Short mmCIF file of C-alpha atoms in Angstrom, two decimals:
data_model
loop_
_atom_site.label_atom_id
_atom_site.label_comp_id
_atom_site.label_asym_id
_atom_site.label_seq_id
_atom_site.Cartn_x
_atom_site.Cartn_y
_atom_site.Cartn_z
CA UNK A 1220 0.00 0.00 0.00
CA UNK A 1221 0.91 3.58 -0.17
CA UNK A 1222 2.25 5.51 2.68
CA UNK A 1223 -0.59 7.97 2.89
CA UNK A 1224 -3.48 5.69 1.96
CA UNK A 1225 -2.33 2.80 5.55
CA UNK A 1226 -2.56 5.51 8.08
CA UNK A 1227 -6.17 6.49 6.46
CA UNK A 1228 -6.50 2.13 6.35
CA UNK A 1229 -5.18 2.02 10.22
CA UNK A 1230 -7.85 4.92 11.29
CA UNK A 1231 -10.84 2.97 9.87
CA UNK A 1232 -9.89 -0.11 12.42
CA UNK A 1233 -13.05 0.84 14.58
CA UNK A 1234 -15.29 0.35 11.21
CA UNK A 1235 -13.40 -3.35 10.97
CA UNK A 1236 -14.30 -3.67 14.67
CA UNK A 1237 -18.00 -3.24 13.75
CA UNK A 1238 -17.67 -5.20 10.67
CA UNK A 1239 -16.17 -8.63 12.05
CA UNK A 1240 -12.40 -9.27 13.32
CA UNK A 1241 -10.70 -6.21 12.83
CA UNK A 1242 -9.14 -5.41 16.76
CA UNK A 1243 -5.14 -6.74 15.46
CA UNK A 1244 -5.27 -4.98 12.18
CA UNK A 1245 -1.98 -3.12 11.64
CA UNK A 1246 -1.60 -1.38 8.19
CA UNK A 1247 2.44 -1.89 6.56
CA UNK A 1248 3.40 0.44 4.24
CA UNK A 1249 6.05 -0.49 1.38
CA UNK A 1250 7.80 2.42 0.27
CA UNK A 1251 11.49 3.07 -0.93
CA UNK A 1252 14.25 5.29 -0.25
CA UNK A 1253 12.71 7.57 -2.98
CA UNK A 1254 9.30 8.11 -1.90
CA UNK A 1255 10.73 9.88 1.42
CA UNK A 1256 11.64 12.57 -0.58
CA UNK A 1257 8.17 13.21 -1.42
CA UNK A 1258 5.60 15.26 0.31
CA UNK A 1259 3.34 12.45 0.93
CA UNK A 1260 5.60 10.28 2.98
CA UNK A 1261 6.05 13.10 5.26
CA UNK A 1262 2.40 13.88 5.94
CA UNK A 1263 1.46 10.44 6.44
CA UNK A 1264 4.35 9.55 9.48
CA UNK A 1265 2.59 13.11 10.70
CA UNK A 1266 -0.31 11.91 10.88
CA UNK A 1267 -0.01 8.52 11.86
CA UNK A 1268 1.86 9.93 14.80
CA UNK A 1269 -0.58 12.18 15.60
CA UNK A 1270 -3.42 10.07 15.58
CA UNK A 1271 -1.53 7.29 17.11
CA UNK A 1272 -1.90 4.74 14.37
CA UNK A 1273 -1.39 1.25 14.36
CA UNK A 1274 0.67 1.40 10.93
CA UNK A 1275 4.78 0.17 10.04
CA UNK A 1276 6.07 1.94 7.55
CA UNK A 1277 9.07 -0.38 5.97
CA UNK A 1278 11.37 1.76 3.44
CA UNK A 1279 13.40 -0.25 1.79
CA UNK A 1280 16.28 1.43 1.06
CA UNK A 1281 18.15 0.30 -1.98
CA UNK A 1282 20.53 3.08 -1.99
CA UNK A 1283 19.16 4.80 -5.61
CA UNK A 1284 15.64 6.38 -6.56
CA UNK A 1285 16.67 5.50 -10.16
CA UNK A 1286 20.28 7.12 -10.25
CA UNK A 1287 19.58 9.43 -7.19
CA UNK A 1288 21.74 7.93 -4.18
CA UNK A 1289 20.80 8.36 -0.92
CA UNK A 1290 23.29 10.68 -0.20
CA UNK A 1291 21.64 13.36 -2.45
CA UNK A 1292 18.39 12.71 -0.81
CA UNK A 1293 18.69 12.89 2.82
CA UNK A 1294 21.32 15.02 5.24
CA UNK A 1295 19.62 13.05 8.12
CA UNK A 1296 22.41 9.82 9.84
CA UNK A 1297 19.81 7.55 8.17
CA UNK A 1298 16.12 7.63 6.85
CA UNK A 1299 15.12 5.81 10.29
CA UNK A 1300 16.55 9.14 11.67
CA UNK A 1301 13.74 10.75 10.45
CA UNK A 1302 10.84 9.65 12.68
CA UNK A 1303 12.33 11.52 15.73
CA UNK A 1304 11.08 14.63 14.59
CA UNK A 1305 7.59 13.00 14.37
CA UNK A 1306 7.75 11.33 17.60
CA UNK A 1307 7.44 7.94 16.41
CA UNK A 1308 10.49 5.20 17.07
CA UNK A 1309 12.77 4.76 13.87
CA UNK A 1310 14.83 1.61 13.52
CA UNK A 1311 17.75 0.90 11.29
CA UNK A 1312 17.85 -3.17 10.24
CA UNK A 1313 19.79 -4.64 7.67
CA UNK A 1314 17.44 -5.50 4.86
CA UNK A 1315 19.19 -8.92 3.49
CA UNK A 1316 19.35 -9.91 6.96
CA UNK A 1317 15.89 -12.22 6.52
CA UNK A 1318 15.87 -13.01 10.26
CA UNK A 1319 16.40 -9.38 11.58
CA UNK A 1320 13.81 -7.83 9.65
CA UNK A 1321 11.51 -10.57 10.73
CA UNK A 1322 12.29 -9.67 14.75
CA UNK A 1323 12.53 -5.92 14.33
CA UNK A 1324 8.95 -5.83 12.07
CA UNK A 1325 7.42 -8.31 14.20
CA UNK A 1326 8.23 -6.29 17.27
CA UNK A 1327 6.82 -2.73 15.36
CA UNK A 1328 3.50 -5.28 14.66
CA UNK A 1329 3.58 -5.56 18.57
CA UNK A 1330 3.86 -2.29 19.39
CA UNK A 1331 0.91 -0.94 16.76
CA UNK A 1332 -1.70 -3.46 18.09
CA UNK A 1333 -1.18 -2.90 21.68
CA UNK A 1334 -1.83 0.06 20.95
CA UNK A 1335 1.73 2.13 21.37
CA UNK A 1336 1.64 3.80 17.43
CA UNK A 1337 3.36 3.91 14.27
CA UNK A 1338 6.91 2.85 13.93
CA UNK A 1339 9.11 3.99 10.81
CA UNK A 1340 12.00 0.55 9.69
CA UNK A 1341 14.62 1.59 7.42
CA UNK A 1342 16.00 -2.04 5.99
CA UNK A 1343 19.38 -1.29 4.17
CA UNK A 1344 19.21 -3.00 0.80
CA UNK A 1345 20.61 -2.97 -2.86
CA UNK A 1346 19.13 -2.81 -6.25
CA UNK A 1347 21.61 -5.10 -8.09
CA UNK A 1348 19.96 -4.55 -11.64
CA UNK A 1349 19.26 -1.24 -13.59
CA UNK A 1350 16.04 0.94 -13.05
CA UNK A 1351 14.53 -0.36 -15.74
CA UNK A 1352 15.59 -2.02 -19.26
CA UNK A 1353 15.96 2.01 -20.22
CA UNK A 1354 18.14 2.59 -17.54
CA UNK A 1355 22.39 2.09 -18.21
CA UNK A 1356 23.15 1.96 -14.25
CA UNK A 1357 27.04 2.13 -15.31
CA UNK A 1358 26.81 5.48 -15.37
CA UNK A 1359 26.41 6.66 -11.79
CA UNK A 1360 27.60 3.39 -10.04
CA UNK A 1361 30.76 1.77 -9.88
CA UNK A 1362 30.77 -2.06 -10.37
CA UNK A 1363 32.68 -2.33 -7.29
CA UNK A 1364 30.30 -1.32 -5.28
CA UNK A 1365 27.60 -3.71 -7.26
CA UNK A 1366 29.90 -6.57 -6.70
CA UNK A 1367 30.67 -5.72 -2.51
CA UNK A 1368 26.96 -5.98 -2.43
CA UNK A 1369 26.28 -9.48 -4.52
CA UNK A 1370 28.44 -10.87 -1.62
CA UNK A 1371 25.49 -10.18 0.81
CA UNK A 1372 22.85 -12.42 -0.96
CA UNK A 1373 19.74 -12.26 1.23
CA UNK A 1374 19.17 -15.89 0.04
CA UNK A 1375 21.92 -16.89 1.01
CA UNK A 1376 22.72 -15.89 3.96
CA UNK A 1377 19.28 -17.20 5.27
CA UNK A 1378 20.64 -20.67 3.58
CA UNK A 1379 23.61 -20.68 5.30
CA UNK A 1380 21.95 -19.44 8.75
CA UNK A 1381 19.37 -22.20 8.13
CA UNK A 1382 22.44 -25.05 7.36
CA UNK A 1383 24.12 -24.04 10.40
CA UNK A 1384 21.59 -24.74 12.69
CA UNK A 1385 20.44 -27.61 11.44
CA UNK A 1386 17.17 -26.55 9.76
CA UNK A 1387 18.11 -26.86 6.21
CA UNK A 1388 19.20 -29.82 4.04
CA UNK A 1389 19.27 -31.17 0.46
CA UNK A 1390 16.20 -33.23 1.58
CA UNK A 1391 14.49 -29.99 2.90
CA UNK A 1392 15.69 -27.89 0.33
CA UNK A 1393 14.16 -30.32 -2.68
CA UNK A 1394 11.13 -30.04 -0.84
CA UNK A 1395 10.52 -26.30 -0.61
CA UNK A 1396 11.83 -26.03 -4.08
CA UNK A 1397 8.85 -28.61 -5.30
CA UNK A 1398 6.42 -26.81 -3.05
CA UNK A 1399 7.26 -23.42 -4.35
CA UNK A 1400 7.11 -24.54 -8.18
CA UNK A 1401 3.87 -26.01 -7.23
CA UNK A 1402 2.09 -23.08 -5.59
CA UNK A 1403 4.05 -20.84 -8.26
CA UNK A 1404 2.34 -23.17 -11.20
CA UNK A 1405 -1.71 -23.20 -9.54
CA UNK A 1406 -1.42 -18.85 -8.82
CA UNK A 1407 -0.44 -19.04 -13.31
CA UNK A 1408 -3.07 -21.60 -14.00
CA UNK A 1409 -6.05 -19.32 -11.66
CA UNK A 1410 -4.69 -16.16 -12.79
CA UNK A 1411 -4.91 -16.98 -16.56
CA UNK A 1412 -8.59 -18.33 -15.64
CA UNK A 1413 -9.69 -15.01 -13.93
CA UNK A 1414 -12.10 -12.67 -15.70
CA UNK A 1415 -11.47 -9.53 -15.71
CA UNK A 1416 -12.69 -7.25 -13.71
CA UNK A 1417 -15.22 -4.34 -14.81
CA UNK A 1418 -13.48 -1.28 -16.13
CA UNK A 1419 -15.94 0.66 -13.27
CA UNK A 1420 -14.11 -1.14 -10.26
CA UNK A 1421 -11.59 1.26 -10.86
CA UNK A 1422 -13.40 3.68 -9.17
CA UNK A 1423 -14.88 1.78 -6.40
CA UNK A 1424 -13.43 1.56 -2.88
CA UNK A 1425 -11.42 4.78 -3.54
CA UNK A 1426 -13.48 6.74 -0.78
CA UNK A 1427 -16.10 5.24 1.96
CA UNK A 1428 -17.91 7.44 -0.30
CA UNK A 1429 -17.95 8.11 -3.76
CA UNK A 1430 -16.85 12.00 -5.09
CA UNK A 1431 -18.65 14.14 -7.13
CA UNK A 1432 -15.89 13.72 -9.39
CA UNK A 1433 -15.65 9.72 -9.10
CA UNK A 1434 -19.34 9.47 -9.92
CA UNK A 1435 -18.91 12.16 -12.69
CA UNK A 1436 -16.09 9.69 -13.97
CA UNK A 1437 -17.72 6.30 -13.75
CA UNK A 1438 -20.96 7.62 -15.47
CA UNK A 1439 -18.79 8.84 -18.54
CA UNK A 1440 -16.73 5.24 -18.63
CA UNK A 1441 -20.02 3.82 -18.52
CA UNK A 1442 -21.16 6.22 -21.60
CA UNK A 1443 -18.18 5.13 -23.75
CA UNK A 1444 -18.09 1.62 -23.05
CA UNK A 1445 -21.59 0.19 -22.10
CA UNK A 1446 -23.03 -1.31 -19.23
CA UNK A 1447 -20.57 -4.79 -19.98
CA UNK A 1448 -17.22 -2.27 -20.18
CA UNK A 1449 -16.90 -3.15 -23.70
#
């Protein structure tokens, strides 16, 4: 989700309540090093702090928005830094450390459903390919630095962690392989049998209710494409 659309996610909770099972709901919000440059990122942490919100926002920074490194983003010690000055708990993990991001999100998750607020996690990453296929990444990166970083495989590591204490063999790992091919082969075969949805679903669930605007919207999709969206 989007950092400013979870805190408005979190504050509904009390609707969820009334709804069904709603009273551990915690809203996580993805964002990258990038996006907390923007105006948006900073309004949300404001008002997830104010409003006490049970919401994690996870940035994972892979050291580039495109070719814009960190450096020329931030002056802060760190992007975790930056929830101090919204009175919210920022923590610095290392993102290709599988295990601590699991303990230090899981403990965030604690802290928003009993009810103690937001917490902003900063997991240190790398974005080993280009941008995009457009993107020649040669030109503001040394391979040096791309190669220092290969040598802290995520995958890896948790492999070798696993090995070590004893979780993890060849049996084990055949297994999870299999499993994985097989859940990865039934989400192709139901996704290739879904219909799409209605072209007007783009407009629902947007607002508990509907704009002007959206309705104004929805009523000309509906005038240019008939009541089946064709």
């Amino acid at each position: 989700m989007h950092a400013p659309g979870d805190p408005g996610a979190a504050r509904s909770r009390p609707r969820l309540r009334r709804a069904g099972p709603g009273e551990d709901t915690v809203a996580l919000a993805f964002v990258g090093d990038g996006a907390t440059s923007e105006g948006d990122f900073h309004e949300a942490l404001n008002f997830a702090a104010v409003f006490h919100l049970p919401v994690v926002f996870f940035v994972q920074n892979n050291q580039y928005a495109i070719s814009v490194p960190v450096s020329r983003q931030t002056a802060a010690p760190s992007l975790a830094h930056k929830a101090v000055g919204y009175g919210m708990p920022g923590v610095l993990v290392d993102g290709n450390d599988a295990a601590a991001v699991l303990s230090v999100v899981g403990e965030a998750a604690r802290r928003a459903r009993e009810g103690e607020g937001p917490t902003l996690v900063e997991a240190t990453t790398y974005r080993i390919d280009a941008h995009t296929n457009a993107d020649d990444a040669t030109r503001y990166r040394p391979d040096e630095e791309v190669t220092g970083w290969l040598g802290r495989d995520p995958v890896a590591r948790l492999a070798a962690y696993l090995t070590n204490t004893g979780q993890l063999n060849v049996d084990v790992e055949a297994a999870v392989a299999a499993e994985a091919e097989d859940l990865a082969a039934d989400l192709r075969t139901r996704l290739v049998a879904e219909v799409p949805p209605p072209p007007e679903e783009l407009f629902a669930h947007v607002y508990h209710r509907p704009t002007q605007r959206l309705r104004d919207q929805a009523a000309r999709l509906r005038a240019e494409t008939g009541p089946d969206g064709s």
